mmCIF file of C-alpha atoms in Angstrom:
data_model
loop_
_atom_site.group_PDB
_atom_site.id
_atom_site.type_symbol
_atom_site.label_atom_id
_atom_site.label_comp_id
_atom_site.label_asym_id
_atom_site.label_seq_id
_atom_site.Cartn_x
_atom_site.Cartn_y
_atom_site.Cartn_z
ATOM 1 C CA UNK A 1 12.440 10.430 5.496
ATOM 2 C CA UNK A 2 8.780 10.862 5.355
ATOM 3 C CA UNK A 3 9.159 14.905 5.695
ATOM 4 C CA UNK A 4 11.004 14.700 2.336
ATOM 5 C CA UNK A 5 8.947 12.496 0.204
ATOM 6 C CA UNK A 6 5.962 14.596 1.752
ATOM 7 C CA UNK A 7 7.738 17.673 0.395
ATOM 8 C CA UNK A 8 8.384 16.155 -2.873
ATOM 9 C CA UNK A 9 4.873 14.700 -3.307
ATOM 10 C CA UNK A 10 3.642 18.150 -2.904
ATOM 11 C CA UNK A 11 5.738 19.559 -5.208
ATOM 12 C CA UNK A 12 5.443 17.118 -7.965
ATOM 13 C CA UNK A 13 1.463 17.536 -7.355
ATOM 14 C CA UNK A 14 1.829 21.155 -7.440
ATOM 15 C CA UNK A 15 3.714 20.706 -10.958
ATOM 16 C CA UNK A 16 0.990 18.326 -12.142
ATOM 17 C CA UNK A 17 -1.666 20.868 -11.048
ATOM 18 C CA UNK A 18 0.086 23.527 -12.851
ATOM 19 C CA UNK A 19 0.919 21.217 -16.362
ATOM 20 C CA UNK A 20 -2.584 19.831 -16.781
ATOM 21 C CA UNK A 21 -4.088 23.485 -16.310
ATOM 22 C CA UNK A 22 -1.631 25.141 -19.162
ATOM 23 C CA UNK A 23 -2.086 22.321 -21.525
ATOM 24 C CA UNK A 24 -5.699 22.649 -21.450
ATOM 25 C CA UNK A 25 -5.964 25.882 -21.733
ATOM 26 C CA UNK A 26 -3.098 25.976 -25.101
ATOM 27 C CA UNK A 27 -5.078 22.925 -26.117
ATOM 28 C CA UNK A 28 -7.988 24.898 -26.764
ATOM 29 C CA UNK A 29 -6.204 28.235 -28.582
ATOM 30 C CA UNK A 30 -4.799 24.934 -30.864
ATOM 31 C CA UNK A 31 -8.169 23.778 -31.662
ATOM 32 C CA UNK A 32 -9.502 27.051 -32.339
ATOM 33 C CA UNK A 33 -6.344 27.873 -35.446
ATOM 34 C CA UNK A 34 -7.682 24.312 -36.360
ATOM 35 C CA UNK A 35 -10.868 24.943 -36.597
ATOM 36 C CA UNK A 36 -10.091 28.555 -38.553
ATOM 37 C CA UNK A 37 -8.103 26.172 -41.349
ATOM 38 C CA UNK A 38 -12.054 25.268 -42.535
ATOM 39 C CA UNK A 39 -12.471 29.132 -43.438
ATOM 40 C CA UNK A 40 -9.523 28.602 -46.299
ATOM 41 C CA UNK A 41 -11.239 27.511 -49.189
ATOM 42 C CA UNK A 42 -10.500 23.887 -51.200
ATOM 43 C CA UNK A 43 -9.036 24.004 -54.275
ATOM 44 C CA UNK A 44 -10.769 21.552 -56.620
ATOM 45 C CA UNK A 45 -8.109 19.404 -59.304
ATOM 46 C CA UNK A 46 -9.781 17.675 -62.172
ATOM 47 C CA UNK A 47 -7.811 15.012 -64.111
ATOM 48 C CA UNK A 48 -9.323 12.716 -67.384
ATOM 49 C CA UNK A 49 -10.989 9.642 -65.527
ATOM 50 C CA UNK A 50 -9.314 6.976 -67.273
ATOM 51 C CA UNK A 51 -5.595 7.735 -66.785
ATOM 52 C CA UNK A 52 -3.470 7.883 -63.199
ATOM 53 C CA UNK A 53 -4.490 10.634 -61.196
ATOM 54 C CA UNK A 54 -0.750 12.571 -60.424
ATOM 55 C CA UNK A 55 0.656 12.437 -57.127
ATOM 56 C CA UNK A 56 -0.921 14.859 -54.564
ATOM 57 C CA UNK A 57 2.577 15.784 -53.641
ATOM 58 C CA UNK A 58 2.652 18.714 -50.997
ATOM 59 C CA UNK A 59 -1.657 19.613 -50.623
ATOM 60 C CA UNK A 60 -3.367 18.825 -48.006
ATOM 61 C CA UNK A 61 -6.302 16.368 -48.754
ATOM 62 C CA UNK A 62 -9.571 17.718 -47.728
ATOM 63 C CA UNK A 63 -10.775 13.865 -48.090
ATOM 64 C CA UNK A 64 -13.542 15.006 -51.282
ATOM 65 C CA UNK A 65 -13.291 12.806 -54.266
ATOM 66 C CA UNK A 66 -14.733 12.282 -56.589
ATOM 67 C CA UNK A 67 -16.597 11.674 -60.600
ATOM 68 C CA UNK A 68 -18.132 14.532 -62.533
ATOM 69 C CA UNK A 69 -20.328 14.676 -65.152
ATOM 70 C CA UNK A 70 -20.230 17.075 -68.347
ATOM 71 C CA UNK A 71 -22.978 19.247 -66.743
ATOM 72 C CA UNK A 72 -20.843 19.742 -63.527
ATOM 73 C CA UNK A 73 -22.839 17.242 -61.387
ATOM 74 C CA UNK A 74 -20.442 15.507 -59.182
ATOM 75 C CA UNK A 75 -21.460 12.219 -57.708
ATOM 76 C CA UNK A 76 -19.330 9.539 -55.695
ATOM 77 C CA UNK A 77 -15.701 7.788 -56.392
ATOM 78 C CA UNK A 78 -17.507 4.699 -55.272
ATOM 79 C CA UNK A 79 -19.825 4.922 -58.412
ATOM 80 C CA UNK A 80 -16.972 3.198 -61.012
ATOM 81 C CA UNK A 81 -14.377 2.078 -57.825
ATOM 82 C CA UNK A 82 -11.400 1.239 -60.576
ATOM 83 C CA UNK A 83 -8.420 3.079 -60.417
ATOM 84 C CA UNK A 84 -7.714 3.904 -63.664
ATOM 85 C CA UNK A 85 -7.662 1.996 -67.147
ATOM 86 C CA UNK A 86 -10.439 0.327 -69.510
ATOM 87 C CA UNK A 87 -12.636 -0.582 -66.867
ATOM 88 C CA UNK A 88 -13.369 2.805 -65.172
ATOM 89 C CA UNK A 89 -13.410 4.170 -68.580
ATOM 90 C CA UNK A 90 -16.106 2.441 -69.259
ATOM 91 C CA UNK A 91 -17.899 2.922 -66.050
ATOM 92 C CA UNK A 92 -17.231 6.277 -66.546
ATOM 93 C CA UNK A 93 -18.851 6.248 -70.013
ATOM 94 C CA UNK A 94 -21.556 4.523 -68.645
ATOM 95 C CA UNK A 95 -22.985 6.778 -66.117
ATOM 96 C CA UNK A 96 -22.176 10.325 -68.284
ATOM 97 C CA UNK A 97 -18.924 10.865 -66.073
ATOM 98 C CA UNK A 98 -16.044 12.731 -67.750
ATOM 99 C CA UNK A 99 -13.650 13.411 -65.544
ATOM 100 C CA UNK A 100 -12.437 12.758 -61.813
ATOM 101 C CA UNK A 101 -11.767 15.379 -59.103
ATOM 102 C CA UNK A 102 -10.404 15.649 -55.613
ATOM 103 C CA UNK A 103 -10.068 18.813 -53.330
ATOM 104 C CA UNK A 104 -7.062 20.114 -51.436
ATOM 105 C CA UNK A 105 -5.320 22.866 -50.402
ATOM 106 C CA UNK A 106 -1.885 23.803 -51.320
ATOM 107 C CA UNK A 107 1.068 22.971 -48.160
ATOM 108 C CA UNK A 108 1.563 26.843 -48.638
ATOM 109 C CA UNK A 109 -1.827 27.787 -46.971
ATOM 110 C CA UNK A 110 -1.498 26.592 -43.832
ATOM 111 C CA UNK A 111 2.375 27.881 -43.102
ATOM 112 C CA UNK A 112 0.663 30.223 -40.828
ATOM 113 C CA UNK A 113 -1.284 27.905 -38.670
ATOM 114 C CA UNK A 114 1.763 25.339 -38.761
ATOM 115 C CA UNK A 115 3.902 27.626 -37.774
ATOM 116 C CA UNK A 116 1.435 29.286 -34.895
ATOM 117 C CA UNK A 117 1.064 25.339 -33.905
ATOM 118 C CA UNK A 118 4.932 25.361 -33.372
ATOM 119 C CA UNK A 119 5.060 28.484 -31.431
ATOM 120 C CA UNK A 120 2.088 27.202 -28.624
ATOM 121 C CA UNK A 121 3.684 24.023 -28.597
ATOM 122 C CA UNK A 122 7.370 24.653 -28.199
ATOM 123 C CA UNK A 123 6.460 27.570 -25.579
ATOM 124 C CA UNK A 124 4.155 25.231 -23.770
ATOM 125 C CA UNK A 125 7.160 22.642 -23.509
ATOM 126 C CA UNK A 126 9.418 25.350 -22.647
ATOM 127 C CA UNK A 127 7.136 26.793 -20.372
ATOM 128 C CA UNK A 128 6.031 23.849 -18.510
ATOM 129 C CA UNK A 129 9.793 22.542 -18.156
ATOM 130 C CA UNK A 130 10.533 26.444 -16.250
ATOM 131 C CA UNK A 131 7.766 26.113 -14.204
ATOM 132 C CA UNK A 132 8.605 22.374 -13.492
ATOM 133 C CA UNK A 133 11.872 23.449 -12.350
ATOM 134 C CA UNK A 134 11.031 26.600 -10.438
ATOM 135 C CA UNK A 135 8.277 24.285 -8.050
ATOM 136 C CA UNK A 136 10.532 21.516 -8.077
ATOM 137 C CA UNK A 137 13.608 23.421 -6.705
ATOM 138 C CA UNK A 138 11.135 25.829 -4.145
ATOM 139 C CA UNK A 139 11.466 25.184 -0.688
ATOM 140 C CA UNK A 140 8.379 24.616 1.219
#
């Protein structure tokens, strides 16, 4: 009995060995496309200031919000923190904003790096589960 689970704890070590090595090393070729998504540039959507912003709907939020004045200065959402209405209107007026922006990009320019995320990701899994099964069924 203890030849066997010696065997097996070997084998299960050798798979853990082998797992934590391949997902670091597709961990980092994941951060790197990440880190390539900064080099796509934000698109910037203005909207009046006083009515409801539309729905973001399929963009990807870079997290940037914010007021702008009529010269193009932008300064922070936090300066007139309404939503939309009378209020922020007049906050709005106020401090010489005249419109609201936020920046995103567009679902559509990252179908690359979603889909190169899929492809690492599913042939890790696949990979890891073959190489699993291939130490796990190897007779020492």
């Amino acid at each position: 009995m203890g030849t066997l689970a010696g065997l097996l704890t070997r084998r299960v070590l050798s798979a853990m060995a082998w797992t934590l090595l391949v997902t670091a090393a597709v961990t980092v070729l994941v951060q790197w496309t990440h880190r390539a998504r900064l080099l796509v540039p934000p698109h910037r959507y203005v909207s009046d200031g006083w009515q409801p912003k539309p729905p973001m709907g399929d963009k990807w939020s870079t997290g940037h919000y914010g007021l702008i004045t009529a010269s193009g200065r932008r300064g922070s959402v936090l300066d007139c923190p309404y939503p939309s209405g009378r209020e922020l209107k007049e906050c709005m007026s106020q401090h010489g904003y005249v419109a609201r922006f936020y920046e995103a990009n567009p679902a559509g320019d990252y179908w690359t790096f979603q889909w190169t995320d899929t492809a690492l990701l599913g042939g890790l899994a696949l990979g890891l589960t073959v190489v699993t099964v291939l130490l796990l069924r190897r007779r020492v």
